[in-house]
mmCIF file with all atom_site columns, C-alpha atoms in Angstrom:
data_model
loop_
_atom_site.group_PDB
_atom_site.id
_atom_site.type_symbol
_atom_site.label_atom_id
_atom_site.label_alt_id
_atom_site.label_comp_id
_atom_site.label_asym_id
_atom_site.label_entity_id
_atom_site.label_seq_id
_atom_site.pdbx_PDB_ins_code
_atom_site.Cartn_x
_atom_site.Cartn_y
_atom_site.Cartn_z
_atom_site.occupancy
_atom_site.B_iso_or_equiv
_atom_site.pdbx_formal_charge
_atom_site.auth_seq_id
_atom_site.auth_comp_id
_atom_site.auth_asym_id
_atom_site.auth_atom_id
_atom_site.pdbx_PDB_model_num
ATOM 1   C CA . MET B 1 1   ? 10.427  1.924   13.478  1.00 48.00 ? 1123 MET B CA 1
ATOM 2   C CA . ALA B 1 2   ? 8.333   2.597   16.255  1.00 53.00 ? 1124 ALA B CA 1
ATOM 3   C CA . ASN B 1 3   ? 5.533   0.098   17.404  1.00 74.00 ? 1125 ASN B CA 1
ATOM 4   C CA . ASN B 1 4   ? 2.870   2.546   17.211  1.00 90.00 ? 1126 ASN B CA 1
ATOM 5   C CA . THR B 1 5   ? 3.821   3.691   13.575  1.00 96.00 ? 1127 THR B CA 1
ATOM 6   C CA . LEU B 1 6   ? 0.521   3.930   11.582  1.00 97.00 ? 1128 LEU B CA 1
ATOM 7   C CA . GLY B 1 7   ? 0.357   2.642   7.997   1.00 98.00 ? 1129 GLY B CA 1
ATOM 8   C CA . VAL B 1 8   ? -2.654  4.167   5.713   1.00 98.00 ? 1130 VAL B CA 1
ATOM 9   C CA . VAL B 1 9   ? -3.147  2.816   2.237   1.00 98.00 ? 1131 VAL B CA 1
ATOM 10  C CA . VAL B 1 10  ? -5.751  4.947   0.477   1.00 97.00 ? 1132 VAL B CA 1
ATOM 11  C CA . ARG B 1 11  ? -7.275  3.562   -2.906  1.00 97.00 ? 1133 ARG B CA 1
ATOM 12  C CA . LEU B 1 12  ? -8.998  5.905   -5.404  1.00 97.00 ? 1134 LEU B CA 1
ATOM 13  C CA . ALA B 1 13  ? -10.211 5.653   -8.873  1.00 98.00 ? 1135 ALA B CA 1
ATOM 14  C CA . VAL B 1 14  ? -10.518 8.827   -11.187 1.00 98.00 ? 1136 VAL B CA 1
ATOM 15  C CA . ASN B 1 15  ? -12.506 9.765   -13.950 1.00 98.00 ? 1137 ASN B CA 1
ATOM 16  C CA . LYS B 1 16  ? -10.928 8.253   -16.989 1.00 97.00 ? 1138 LYS B CA 1
ATOM 17  C CA . GLY B 1 17  ? -8.817  10.839  -19.066 1.00 96.00 ? 1139 GLY B CA 1
ATOM 18  C CA . GLN B 1 18  ? -8.588  12.893  -16.210 1.00 97.00 ? 1140 GLN B CA 1
ATOM 19  C CA . GLU B 1 19  ? -5.516  10.954  -14.992 1.00 97.00 ? 1141 GLU B CA 1
ATOM 20  C CA . ASP B 1 20  ? -2.865  13.585  -15.654 1.00 97.00 ? 1142 ASP B CA 1
ATOM 21  C CA . GLU B 1 21  ? -4.852  16.342  -14.446 1.00 97.00 ? 1143 GLU B CA 1
ATOM 22  C CA . PHE B 1 22  ? -5.621  14.685  -11.354 1.00 98.00 ? 1144 PHE B CA 1
ATOM 23  C CA . SER B 1 23  ? -1.972  13.527  -10.679 1.00 97.00 ? 1145 SER B CA 1
ATOM 24  C CA . THR B 1 24  ? -0.711  17.123  -11.237 1.00 97.00 ? 1146 THR B CA 1
ATOM 25  C CA . THR B 1 25  ? -3.299  18.805  -9.087  1.00 97.00 ? 1147 THR B CA 1
ATOM 26  C CA . ALA B 1 26  ? -3.070  16.018  -6.186  1.00 98.00 ? 1148 ALA B CA 1
ATOM 27  C CA . MET B 1 27  ? 0.551   15.982  -6.243  1.00 97.00 ? 1149 MET B CA 1
ATOM 28  C CA . LYS B 1 28  ? 0.751   20.107  -5.696  1.00 97.00 ? 1150 LYS B CA 1
ATOM 29  C CA . ALA B 1 29  ? -2.288  20.556  -3.305  1.00 97.00 ? 1151 ALA B CA 1
ATOM 30  C CA . MET B 1 30  ? -2.297  17.483  -1.228  1.00 97.00 ? 1152 MET B CA 1
ATOM 31  C CA . VAL B 1 31  ? 0.889   15.140  -1.517  1.00 97.00 ? 1153 VAL B CA 1
ATOM 32  C CA . GLU B 1 32  ? 3.650   17.786  -1.246  1.00 97.00 ? 1154 GLU B CA 1
ATOM 33  C CA . PRO B 1 33  ? 2.043   19.945  1.293   1.00 97.00 ? 1155 PRO B CA 1
ATOM 34  C CA . THR B 1 34  ? 1.213   16.722  3.466   1.00 98.00 ? 1156 THR B CA 1
ATOM 35  C CA . LYS B 1 35  ? 5.020   15.486  3.445   1.00 97.00 ? 1157 LYS B CA 1
ATOM 36  C CA . THR B 1 36  ? 5.839   18.649  5.744   1.00 96.00 ? 1158 THR B CA 1
ATOM 37  C CA . VAL B 1 37  ? 2.969   17.929  8.102   1.00 97.00 ? 1159 VAL B CA 1
ATOM 38  C CA . GLN B 1 38  ? 4.312   17.148  11.506  1.00 95.00 ? 1160 GLN B CA 1
ATOM 39  C CA . GLY B 1 39  ? 3.931   13.291  12.354  1.00 97.00 ? 1161 GLY B CA 1
ATOM 40  C CA . CYS B 1 40  ? 3.872   12.503  8.721   1.00 98.00 ? 1162 CYS B CA 1
ATOM 41  C CA . ILE B 1 41  ? 6.834   9.934   8.047   1.00 97.00 ? 1163 ILE B CA 1
ATOM 42  C CA . LYS B 1 42  ? 6.013   8.672   4.475   1.00 97.00 ? 1164 LYS B CA 1
ATOM 43  C CA . TYR B 1 43  ? 3.565   9.942   1.909   1.00 97.00 ? 1165 TYR B CA 1
ATOM 44  C CA . GLU B 1 44  ? 3.617   8.817   -1.655  1.00 97.00 ? 1166 GLU B CA 1
ATOM 45  C CA . MET B 1 45  ? 1.004   8.602   -4.546  1.00 98.00 ? 1167 MET B CA 1
ATOM 46  C CA . TRP B 1 46  ? 1.257   5.818   -6.754  1.00 98.00 ? 1168 TRP B CA 1
ATOM 47  C CA . GLN B 1 47  ? -0.401  5.361   -10.194 1.00 98.00 ? 1169 GLN B CA 1
ATOM 48  C CA . ASP B 1 48  ? -1.675  1.585   -10.992 1.00 97.00 ? 1170 ASP B CA 1
ATOM 49  C CA . HIS B 1 49  ? 0.274   0.103   -14.072 1.00 93.00 ? 1171 HIS B CA 1
ATOM 50  C CA . GLU B 1 50  ? -2.696  -1.726  -15.745 1.00 95.00 ? 1172 GLU B CA 1
ATOM 51  C CA . GLU B 1 51  ? -5.498  0.672   -14.954 1.00 97.00 ? 1173 GLU B CA 1
ATOM 52  C CA . PRO B 1 52  ? -3.908  4.309   -14.685 1.00 96.00 ? 1174 PRO B CA 1
ATOM 53  C CA . TRP B 1 53  ? -7.088  5.529   -13.555 1.00 97.00 ? 1175 TRP B CA 1
ATOM 54  C CA . ARG B 1 54  ? -6.577  4.105   -10.137 1.00 98.00 ? 1176 ARG B CA 1
ATOM 55  C CA . PHE B 1 55  ? -4.278  5.744   -7.853  1.00 98.00 ? 1177 PHE B CA 1
ATOM 56  C CA . VAL B 1 56  ? -2.549  4.441   -4.307  1.00 98.00 ? 1178 VAL B CA 1
ATOM 57  C CA . ILE B 1 57  ? -1.586  6.751   -1.681  1.00 98.00 ? 1179 ILE B CA 1
ATOM 58  C CA . LEU B 1 58  ? 0.512   4.918   0.859   1.00 98.00 ? 1180 LEU B CA 1
ATOM 59  C CA . GLU B 1 59  ? 1.146   6.850   4.027   1.00 98.00 ? 1181 GLU B CA 1
ATOM 60  C CA . GLU B 1 60  ? 3.342   6.318   7.168   1.00 97.00 ? 1182 GLU B CA 1
ATOM 61  C CA . TRP B 1 61  ? 2.521   8.453   10.242  1.00 98.00 ? 1183 TRP B CA 1
ATOM 62  C CA . GLU B 1 62  ? 4.328   8.627   13.931  1.00 97.00 ? 1184 GLU B CA 1
ATOM 63  C CA . ASN B 1 63  ? 1.059   7.572   15.395  1.00 96.00 ? 1185 ASN B CA 1
ATOM 64  C CA . GLU B 1 64  ? -2.850  7.352   15.272  1.00 96.00 ? 1186 GLU B CA 1
ATOM 65  C CA . LYS B 1 65  ? -3.147  10.843  16.732  1.00 96.00 ? 1187 LYS B CA 1
ATOM 66  C CA . SER B 1 66  ? -1.092  12.689  14.248  1.00 97.00 ? 1188 SER B CA 1
ATOM 67  C CA . HIS B 1 67  ? -3.054  11.136  11.275  1.00 97.00 ? 1189 HIS B CA 1
ATOM 68  C CA . ALA B 1 68  ? -6.426  12.139  12.742  1.00 97.00 ? 1190 ALA B CA 1
ATOM 69  C CA . ALA B 1 69  ? -5.008  15.525  13.401  1.00 97.00 ? 1191 ALA B CA 1
ATOM 70  C CA . HIS B 1 70  ? -4.193  15.768  9.567   1.00 97.00 ? 1192 HIS B CA 1
ATOM 71  C CA . LEU B 1 71  ? -7.413  14.674  8.527   1.00 95.00 ? 1193 LEU B CA 1
ATOM 72  C CA . ALA B 1 72  ? -9.110  17.319  10.605  1.00 95.00 ? 1194 ALA B CA 1
ATOM 73  C CA . SER B 1 73  ? -6.795  20.254  9.356   1.00 95.00 ? 1195 SER B CA 1
ATOM 74  C CA . ASP B 1 74  ? -8.464  23.263  8.160   1.00 95.00 ? 1196 ASP B CA 1
ATOM 75  C CA . TRP B 1 75  ? -6.404  23.033  5.079   1.00 96.00 ? 1197 TRP B CA 1
ATOM 76  C CA . LEU B 1 76  ? -6.963  19.730  4.015   1.00 96.00 ? 1198 LEU B CA 1
ATOM 77  C CA . GLN B 1 77  ? -10.889 19.558  3.574   1.00 93.00 ? 1199 GLN B CA 1
ATOM 78  C CA . PRO B 1 78  ? -11.217 22.030  0.842   1.00 95.00 ? 1200 PRO B CA 1
ATOM 79  C CA . VAL B 1 79  ? -8.180  20.323  -1.030  1.00 97.00 ? 1201 VAL B CA 1
ATOM 80  C CA . MET B 1 80  ? -9.932  16.779  -0.635  1.00 95.00 ? 1202 MET B CA 1
ATOM 81  C CA . ALA B 1 81  ? -13.373 18.275  -1.441  1.00 94.00 ? 1203 ALA B CA 1
ATOM 82  C CA . SER B 1 82  ? -11.955 19.576  -4.687  1.00 96.00 ? 1204 SER B CA 1
ATOM 83  C CA . LEU B 1 83  ? -9.906  16.455  -5.533  1.00 97.00 ? 1205 LEU B CA 1
ATOM 84  C CA . MET B 1 84  ? -13.237 14.240  -5.227  1.00 96.00 ? 1206 MET B CA 1
ATOM 85  C CA . GLY B 1 85  ? -14.452 16.089  -8.342  1.00 97.00 ? 1207 GLY B CA 1
ATOM 86  C CA . TYR B 1 86  ? -12.401 13.773  -10.213 1.00 98.00 ? 1208 TYR B CA 1
ATOM 87  C CA . ALA B 1 87  ? -13.291 10.511  -8.193  1.00 97.00 ? 1209 ALA B CA 1
ATOM 88  C CA . SER B 1 88  ? -15.229 7.904   -10.153 1.00 97.00 ? 1210 SER B CA 1
ATOM 89  C CA . GLU B 1 89  ? -15.534 5.694   -7.068  1.00 96.00 ? 1211 GLU B CA 1
ATOM 90  C CA . PRO B 1 90  ? -15.629 6.452   -3.350  1.00 94.00 ? 1212 PRO B CA 1
ATOM 91  C CA . PHE B 1 91  ? -12.341 6.308   -1.947  1.00 95.00 ? 1213 PHE B CA 1
ATOM 92  C CA . GLU B 1 92  ? -11.229 3.585   0.614   1.00 96.00 ? 1214 GLU B CA 1
ATOM 93  C CA . MET B 1 93  ? -8.827  4.168   3.314   1.00 97.00 ? 1215 MET B CA 1
ATOM 94  C CA . GLN B 1 94  ? -7.128  1.170   5.200   1.00 97.00 ? 1216 GLN B CA 1
ATOM 95  C CA . ARG B 1 95  ? -5.492  1.748   8.529   1.00 97.00 ? 1217 ARG B CA 1
ATOM 96  C CA . LEU B 1 96  ? -2.380  -0.610  9.299   1.00 98.00 ? 1218 LEU B CA 1
ATOM 97  C CA . HIS B 1 97  ? 0.069   -1.425  11.713  1.00 96.00 ? 1219 HIS B CA 1
ATOM 98  C CA . GLN B 1 98  ? 3.334   -3.502  10.735  1.00 92.00 ? 1220 GLN B CA 1
ATOM 99  C CA . THR B 1 99  ? 3.788   -6.999  11.374  1.00 90.00 ? 1221 THR B CA 1
ATOM 100 C CA . HIS B 1 100 ? 6.787   -8.324  13.325  1.00 73.00 ? 1222 HIS B CA 1
ATOM 101 C CA . MET P 1 1   ? 14.227  6.234   -6.553  1.00 48.00 ? 621  MET P CA 1
ATOM 102 C CA . ALA P 1 2   ? 14.551  5.154   -10.438 1.00 53.00 ? 622  ALA P CA 1
ATOM 103 C CA . ASN P 1 3   ? 11.728  6.024   -12.488 1.00 74.00 ? 623  ASN P CA 1
ATOM 104 C CA . ASN P 1 4   ? 11.166  2.291   -13.503 1.00 90.00 ? 624  ASN P CA 1
ATOM 105 C CA . THR P 1 5   ? 10.821  1.011   -9.653  1.00 96.00 ? 625  THR P CA 1
ATOM 106 C CA . LEU P 1 6   ? 7.892   -1.162  -9.474  1.00 97.00 ? 626  LEU P CA 1
ATOM 107 C CA . GLY P 1 7   ? 5.534   -0.842  -6.539  1.00 98.00 ? 627  GLY P CA 1
ATOM 108 C CA . VAL P 1 8   ? 3.388   -3.623  -5.362  1.00 98.00 ? 628  VAL P CA 1
ATOM 109 C CA . VAL P 1 9   ? 0.490   -3.684  -3.076  1.00 98.00 ? 629  VAL P CA 1
ATOM 110 C CA . VAL P 1 10  ? -1.002  -7.201  -1.965  1.00 97.00 ? 630  VAL P CA 1
ATOM 111 C CA . ARG P 1 11  ? -4.112  -7.515  -0.267  1.00 97.00 ? 631  ARG P CA 1
ATOM 112 C CA . LEU P 1 12  ? -5.178  -10.686 1.558   1.00 97.00 ? 632  LEU P CA 1
ATOM 113 C CA . ALA P 1 13  ? -7.444  -12.036 4.158   1.00 98.00 ? 633  ALA P CA 1
ATOM 114 C CA . VAL P 1 14  ? -7.165  -15.049 6.262   1.00 98.00 ? 634  VAL P CA 1
ATOM 115 C CA . ASN P 1 15  ? -9.522  -17.198 8.064   1.00 98.00 ? 635  ASN P CA 1
ATOM 116 C CA . LYS P 1 16  ? -10.810 -15.537 11.667  1.00 97.00 ? 636  LYS P CA 1
ATOM 117 C CA . GLY P 1 17  ? -8.490  -17.118 14.454  1.00 96.00 ? 637  GLY P CA 1
ATOM 118 C CA . GLN P 1 18  ? -5.613  -17.773 12.315  1.00 97.00 ? 638  GLN P CA 1
ATOM 119 C CA . GLU P 1 19  ? -4.203  -14.357 12.300  1.00 97.00 ? 639  GLU P CA 1
ATOM 120 C CA . ASP P 1 20  ? -1.418  -14.811 14.410  1.00 97.00 ? 640  ASP P CA 1
ATOM 121 C CA . GLU P 1 21  ? -0.256  -18.093 12.910  1.00 97.00 ? 641  GLU P CA 1
ATOM 122 C CA . PHE P 1 22  ? -0.492  -16.850 9.623   1.00 98.00 ? 642  PHE P CA 1
ATOM 123 C CA . SER P 1 23  ? 1.318   -13.653 10.429  1.00 97.00 ? 643  SER P CA 1
ATOM 124 C CA . THR P 1 24  ? 4.314   -15.833 12.170  1.00 97.00 ? 644  THR P CA 1
ATOM 125 C CA . THR P 1 25  ? 4.475   -18.283 9.505   1.00 97.00 ? 645  THR P CA 1
ATOM 126 C CA . ALA P 1 26  ? 4.268   -15.723 6.589   1.00 98.00 ? 646  ALA P CA 1
ATOM 127 C CA . MET P 1 27  ? 7.012   -13.448 8.183   1.00 97.00 ? 647  MET P CA 1
ATOM 128 C CA . LYS P 1 28  ? 9.282   -16.466 8.691   1.00 97.00 ? 648  LYS P CA 1
ATOM 129 C CA . ALA P 1 29  ? 8.672   -18.383 5.524   1.00 97.00 ? 649  ALA P CA 1
ATOM 130 C CA . MET P 1 30  ? 7.809   -15.550 3.079   1.00 97.00 ? 650  MET P CA 1
ATOM 131 C CA . VAL P 1 31  ? 8.645   -12.079 4.154   1.00 97.00 ? 651  VAL P CA 1
ATOM 132 C CA . GLU P 1 32  ? 12.099  -12.244 5.631   1.00 97.00 ? 652  GLU P CA 1
ATOM 133 C CA . PRO P 1 33  ? 13.396  -14.443 2.749   1.00 97.00 ? 653  PRO P CA 1
ATOM 134 C CA . THR P 1 34  ? 11.910  -12.095 0.156   1.00 98.00 ? 654  THR P CA 1
ATOM 135 C CA . LYS P 1 35  ? 13.869  -9.191  1.587   1.00 97.00 ? 655  LYS P CA 1
ATOM 136 C CA . THR P 1 36  ? 17.171  -10.703 0.567   1.00 96.00 ? 656  THR P CA 1
ATOM 137 C CA . VAL P 1 37  ? 15.974  -11.472 -3.037  1.00 97.00 ? 657  VAL P CA 1
ATOM 138 C CA . GLN P 1 38  ? 18.060  -9.498  -5.639  1.00 95.00 ? 658  GLN P CA 1
ATOM 139 C CA . GLY P 1 39  ? 15.945  -6.501  -7.027  1.00 97.00 ? 659  GLY P CA 1
ATOM 140 C CA . CYS P 1 40  ? 13.727  -6.204  -3.913  1.00 98.00 ? 660  CYS P CA 1
ATOM 141 C CA . ILE P 1 41  ? 14.170  -2.915  -2.383  1.00 97.00 ? 661  ILE P CA 1
ATOM 142 C CA . LYS P 1 42  ? 11.246  -3.273  0.227   1.00 97.00 ? 662  LYS P CA 1
ATOM 143 C CA . TYR P 1 43  ? 8.713   -6.118  1.162   1.00 97.00 ? 663  TYR P CA 1
ATOM 144 C CA . GLU P 1 44  ? 6.635   -5.357  4.338   1.00 97.00 ? 664  GLU P CA 1
ATOM 145 C CA . MET P 1 45  ? 3.811   -6.958  5.924   1.00 98.00 ? 665  MET P CA 1
ATOM 146 C CA . TRP P 1 46  ? 1.070   -4.712  7.407   1.00 98.00 ? 666  TRP P CA 1
ATOM 147 C CA . GLN P 1 47  ? -1.977  -5.663  9.224   1.00 98.00 ? 667  GLN P CA 1
ATOM 148 C CA . ASP P 1 48  ? -5.556  -3.990  9.080   1.00 97.00 ? 668  ASP P CA 1
ATOM 149 C CA . HIS P 1 49  ? -6.203  -2.216  12.496  1.00 93.00 ? 669  HIS P CA 1
ATOM 150 C CA . GLU P 1 50  ? -10.100 -2.833  12.234  1.00 95.00 ? 670  GLU P CA 1
ATOM 151 C CA . GLU P 1 51  ? -10.061 -6.016  10.755  1.00 97.00 ? 671  GLU P CA 1
ATOM 152 C CA . PRO P 1 52  ? -6.947  -7.851  11.812  1.00 97.00 ? 672  PRO P CA 1
ATOM 153 C CA . TRP P 1 53  ? -7.685  -10.847 9.591   1.00 97.00 ? 673  TRP P CA 1
ATOM 154 C CA . ARG P 1 54  ? -6.563  -8.231  6.663   1.00 98.00 ? 674  ARG P CA 1
ATOM 155 C CA . PHE P 1 55  ? -2.939  -8.292  5.696   1.00 98.00 ? 675  PHE P CA 1
ATOM 156 C CA . VAL P 1 56  ? -1.641  -5.938  2.942   1.00 98.00 ? 676  VAL P CA 1
ATOM 157 C CA . ILE P 1 57  ? 1.943   -6.370  1.786   1.00 98.00 ? 677  ILE P CA 1
ATOM 158 C CA . LEU P 1 58  ? 3.869   -3.210  0.518   1.00 98.00 ? 678  LEU P CA 1
ATOM 159 C CA . GLU P 1 59  ? 6.629   -4.117  -1.891  1.00 98.00 ? 679  GLU P CA 1
ATOM 160 C CA . GLU P 1 60  ? 9.171   -2.211  -4.015  1.00 97.00 ? 680  GLU P CA 1
ATOM 161 C CA . TRP P 1 61  ? 10.984  -3.685  -6.761  1.00 98.00 ? 681  TRP P CA 1
ATOM 162 C CA . GLU P 1 62  ? 13.740  -2.503  -9.103  1.00 97.00 ? 682  GLU P CA 1
ATOM 163 C CA . ASN P 1 63  ? 11.837  -2.782  -11.913 1.00 96.00 ? 683  ASN P CA 1
ATOM 164 C CA . GLU P 1 64  ? 8.921   -5.088  -13.567 1.00 96.00 ? 684  GLU P CA 1
ATOM 165 C CA . LYS P 1 65  ? 11.575  -8.051  -14.182 1.00 97.00 ? 685  LYS P CA 1
ATOM 166 C CA . SER P 1 66  ? 12.835  -8.660  -10.842 1.00 97.00 ? 686  SER P CA 1
ATOM 167 C CA . HIS P 1 67  ? 9.441   -9.015  -9.507  1.00 97.00 ? 687  HIS P CA 1
ATOM 168 C CA . ALA P 1 68  ? 8.409   -11.136 -12.338 1.00 97.00 ? 688  ALA P CA 1
ATOM 169 C CA . ALA P 1 69  ? 11.597  -13.409 -11.530 1.00 97.00 ? 689  ALA P CA 1
ATOM 170 C CA . HIS P 1 70  ? 10.544  -13.677 -8.008  1.00 97.00 ? 690  HIS P CA 1
ATOM 171 C CA . LEU P 1 71  ? 7.092   -14.720 -8.585  1.00 95.00 ? 691  LEU P CA 1
ATOM 172 C CA . ALA P 1 72  ? 8.556   -17.544 -10.937 1.00 95.00 ? 692  ALA P CA 1
ATOM 173 C CA . SER P 1 73  ? 11.096  -18.523 -8.396  1.00 95.00 ? 693  SER P CA 1
ATOM 174 C CA . ASP P 1 74  ? 11.249  -22.267 -7.246  1.00 95.00 ? 694  ASP P CA 1
ATOM 175 C CA . TRP P 1 75  ? 11.117  -21.570 -3.676  1.00 96.00 ? 695  TRP P CA 1
ATOM 176 C CA . LEU P 1 76  ? 8.146   -19.221 -3.646  1.00 96.00 ? 696  LEU P CA 1
ATOM 177 C CA . GLN P 1 77  ? 5.630   -21.607 -5.394  1.00 93.00 ? 697  GLN P CA 1
ATOM 178 C CA . PRO P 1 78  ? 5.166   -24.139 -2.242  1.00 95.00 ? 698  PRO P CA 1
ATOM 179 C CA . VAL P 1 79  ? 5.458   -21.142 0.083   1.00 97.00 ? 699  VAL P CA 1
ATOM 180 C CA . MET P 1 80  ? 2.636   -19.399 -1.322  1.00 95.00 ? 700  MET P CA 1
ATOM 181 C CA . ALA P 1 81  ? 0.509   -22.571 -2.073  1.00 94.00 ? 701  ALA P CA 1
ATOM 182 C CA . SER P 1 82  ? 0.961   -23.523 1.749   1.00 96.00 ? 702  SER P CA 1
ATOM 183 C CA . LEU P 1 83  ? 0.333   -19.599 2.915   1.00 97.00 ? 703  LEU P CA 1
ATOM 184 C CA . MET P 1 84  ? -3.168  -19.866 0.723   1.00 96.00 ? 704  MET P CA 1
ATOM 185 C CA . GLY P 1 85  ? -4.199  -22.604 3.058   1.00 97.00 ? 705  GLY P CA 1
ATOM 186 C CA . TYR P 1 86  ? -4.950  -19.789 5.434   1.00 98.00 ? 706  TYR P CA 1
ATOM 187 C CA . ALA P 1 87  ? -6.918  -17.379 2.818   1.00 97.00 ? 707  ALA P CA 1
ATOM 188 C CA . SER P 1 88  ? -10.553 -16.716 3.514   1.00 97.00 ? 708  SER P CA 1
ATOM 189 C CA . GLU P 1 89  ? -10.546 -14.777 0.084   1.00 96.00 ? 709  GLU P CA 1
ATOM 190 C CA . PRO P 1 90  ? -8.806  -14.634 -3.128  1.00 94.00 ? 710  PRO P CA 1
ATOM 191 C CA . PHE P 1 91  ? -5.960  -12.255 -3.037  1.00 94.00 ? 711  PHE P CA 1
ATOM 192 C CA . GLU P 1 92  ? -5.394  -9.275  -4.764  1.00 96.00 ? 712  GLU P CA 1
ATOM 193 C CA . MET P 1 93  ? -2.025  -7.728  -6.501  1.00 97.00 ? 713  MET P CA 1
ATOM 194 C CA . GLN P 1 94  ? -1.834  -4.257  -7.735  1.00 97.00 ? 714  GLN P CA 1
ATOM 195 C CA . ARG P 1 95  ? 1.222   -3.201  -9.531  1.00 97.00 ? 715  ARG P CA 1
ATOM 196 C CA . LEU P 1 96  ? 2.114   0.409   -9.558  1.00 98.00 ? 716  LEU P CA 1
ATOM 197 C CA . HIS P 1 97  ? 4.646   3.314   -10.307 1.00 96.00 ? 717  HIS P CA 1
ATOM 198 C CA . GLN P 1 98  ? 5.123   6.227   -8.451  1.00 92.00 ? 718  GLN P CA 1
ATOM 199 C CA . THR P 1 99  ? 3.888   9.688   -9.370  1.00 89.00 ? 719  THR P CA 1
ATOM 200 C CA . HIS P 1 100 ? 6.088   12.484  -9.983  1.00 72.00 ? 720  HIS P CA 1
#
């Protein structure tokens, strides 16, 4: 793994009872398309065991630039705006580099 | 990936100024040995870009049982107790399953 690989952890919470609808919609509209974006090494959505309304997206990008370009991409903006309709809390994004 | 794979995200914060010492110690005493534990698929430590005193451990285990056995293992207890000496906040552990 190159040293400039960017890790991203996004934590989000959705309205209780909307977990399955959110999951299905987010997988189709955001997760699957993002996997094909240039510079994307990994993009996985995970669901909390104890609190199923909490989701975590675990990402790896070739570098900061590819992640920034993704966030600014035209197709993503309306998708994120739509998915935010399920949110019960502001989402959190943490950017990381791997320790060696 | 099997459906019962357990994802674990651990978030921790260490005393400012002790980031490098913590990182070196944790890699040697906890991260590297854990990678060899039976049932461990992935065990990576990442460091926050903007707040370098924050670390995230991203784990994958074959199942809940292998993770529980790891947490209960004799060698890990004193290692964790020692590493907690660097902590500036209580650590958080989130257990996850991947959405499909």
